[in-house]
Amino acid sequence: MSTPTRTPLPGAVVLSAAVAAALVTGPASAQSADPQGSGPILAAANWVQGTLLGNVATAVAVVAVAVVGFMMLTGRLNWRYGITVIVGCFVLFGAAAIVGGIQAAARFAG
């Protein structure tokens, strides 16, 4: 007896839901100053950001894209999975610009 398979939501629906959720929260969730006692947490978050966007991460991403691109061209990797890796690198390194665009759209709408 076979088990029924779930079909994932289309990417456009998930993306539009995420953008709508970001726009609905609006200025109510934005804080103008850091809360008292958040110094160590903020320092840890800045360290993680520096690690994820630093020179080592950039070198690893370049090697990953090169390897995945070579495997896609030689037919050893499905194009869909290869594109996923490349888009993931764009999202990781472009996260600040993506968030800035969402915040600008929220300010414009509100």
CSV table of C-alpha atoms in Angstrom, one decimal:
chain,number,residue,atom,x,y,z
A,1,MET,CA,0.0,0.0,0.0
A,2,SER,CA,1.5,3.3,-1.0
A,3,THR,CA,1.4,6.3,1.2
A,4,PRO,CA,0.0,9.5,-0.2
A,5,THR,CA,2.6,12.2,-1.0
A,6,ARG,CA,2.2,15.8,0.0
A,7,THR,CA,2.6,18.4,-2.7
A,8,PRO,CA,4.5,21.5,-1.6
A,9,LEU,CA,3.0,25.0,-2.0
A,10,PRO,CA,4.2,26.8,-5.0
A,11,GLY,CA,7.1,29.2,-4.4
A,12,ALA,CA,5.1,32.2,-5.4
A,13,VAL,CA,2.4,31.5,-2.8
A,14,VAL,CA,5.0,31.1,0.0
A,15,LEU,CA,6.9,34.2,-1.1
A,16,SER,CA,3.8,36.4,-1.3
A,17,ALA,CA,2.7,35.1,2.2
A,18,ALA,CA,6.1,36.1,3.6
A,19,VAL,CA,6.0,39.5,2.1
A,20,ALA,CA,2.4,40.1,3.3
A,21,ALA,CA,3.4,39.0,6.8
A,22,ALA,CA,6.3,41.4,6.8
A,23,LEU,CA,4.1,44.3,5.6
A,24,VAL,CA,1.3,43.6,8.1
A,25,THR,CA,3.6,43.8,11.2
A,26,GLY,CA,4.7,47.3,10.1
A,27,PRO,CA,6.0,49.9,12.5
A,28,ALA,CA,4.5,48.3,15.6
A,29,SER,CA,7.2,45.8,15.8
A,30,ALA,CA,10.0,48.2,15.0
A,31,GLN,CA,12.0,49.5,18.0
A,32,SER,CA,13.9,52.8,17.8
A,33,ALA,CA,16.5,51.9,20.5
A,34,ASP,CA,17.9,48.6,21.7
A,35,PRO,CA,16.3,47.3,24.9
A,36,GLN,CA,18.2,47.5,28.2
A,37,GLY,CA,20.5,44.6,28.7
A,38,SER,CA,20.7,43.5,25.1
A,39,GLY,CA,24.4,44.3,24.7
A,40,PRO,CA,25.7,40.7,24.9
A,41,ILE,CA,22.9,39.4,22.7
A,42,LEU,CA,23.5,42.2,20.1
A,43,ALA,CA,27.3,41.5,20.2
A,44,ALA,CA,26.7,37.8,19.6
A,45,ALA,CA,24.3,38.6,16.7
A,46,ASN,CA,26.9,40.9,15.2
A,47,TRP,CA,29.5,38.1,15.5
A,48,VAL,CA,27.3,35.7,13.7
A,49,GLN,CA,26.6,38.2,11.0
A,50,GLY,CA,30.3,38.9,10.6
A,51,THR,CA,31.0,35.2,10.4
A,52,LEU,CA,28.3,34.5,7.8
A,53,LEU,CA,29.2,37.4,5.6
A,54,GLY,CA,33.0,37.5,6.2
A,55,ASN,CA,35.9,36.5,4.0
A,56,VAL,CA,35.8,32.8,4.9
A,57,ALA,CA,32.1,32.5,4.0
A,58,THR,CA,32.7,34.3,0.7
A,59,ALA,CA,35.4,31.9,-0.2
A,60,VAL,CA,33.3,28.9,0.7
A,61,ALA,CA,30.4,30.3,-1.4
A,62,VAL,CA,32.6,30.8,-4.4
A,63,VAL,CA,34.0,27.3,-4.2
A,64,ALA,CA,30.4,25.9,-3.7
A,65,VAL,CA,29.1,27.7,-6.8
A,66,ALA,CA,32.1,26.6,-8.8
A,67,VAL,CA,31.7,23.0,-7.8
A,68,VAL,CA,28.0,23.0,-8.3
A,69,GLY,CA,28.3,24.7,-11.7
A,70,PHE,CA,30.9,22.2,-12.9
A,71,MET,CA,28.7,19.3,-11.7
A,72,MET,CA,25.6,20.7,-13.4
A,73,LEU,CA,27.6,21.2,-16.7
A,74,THR,CA,28.9,17.6,-16.6
A,75,GLY,CA,25.4,16.2,-15.9
A,76,ARG,CA,26.2,14.8,-12.4
A,77,LEU,CA,23.8,17.1,-10.6
A,78,ASN,CA,20.2,17.9,-11.4
A,79,TRP,CA,19.8,21.5,-12.5
A,80,ARG,CA,17.0,22.2,-10.0
A,81,TYR,CA,19.3,21.3,-7.0
A,82,GLY,CA,22.2,23.3,-8.5
A,83,ILE,CA,20.0,26.4,-8.9
A,84,THR,CA,18.9,26.0,-5.3
A,85,VAL,CA,22.5,26.3,-4.1
A,86,ILE,CA,23.2,29.3,-6.2
A,87,VAL,CA,20.0,31.1,-5.2
A,88,GLY,CA,20.8,30.3,-1.5
A,89,CYS,CA,24.1,32.1,-1.9
A,90,PHE,CA,22.3,35.1,-3.4
A,91,VAL,CA,19.8,35.2,-0.5
A,92,LEU,CA,22.5,34.8,2.2
A,93,PHE,CA,24.7,37.6,0.9
A,94,GLY,CA,21.8,39.8,-0.2
A,95,ALA,CA,19.8,39.4,3.0
A,96,ALA,CA,20.6,43.0,4.1
A,97,ALA,CA,19.4,44.5,0.8
A,98,ILE,CA,16.2,42.3,0.8
A,99,VAL,CA,15.3,43.4,4.4
A,100,GLY,CA,16.0,47.0,3.5
A,101,GLY,CA,13.7,46.7,0.5
A,102,ILE,CA,10.9,45.2,2.7
A,103,GLN,CA,11.4,47.9,5.3
A,104,ALA,CA,11.2,50.6,2.7
A,105,ALA,CA,8.0,49.1,1.3
A,106,ALA,CA,6.5,49.0,4.8
A,107,ARG,CA,7.4,52.6,5.4
A,108,PHE,CA,6.0,53.6,2.1
A,109,ALA,CA,2.7,51.7,2.7
A,110,GLY,CA,2.3,53.0,6.3
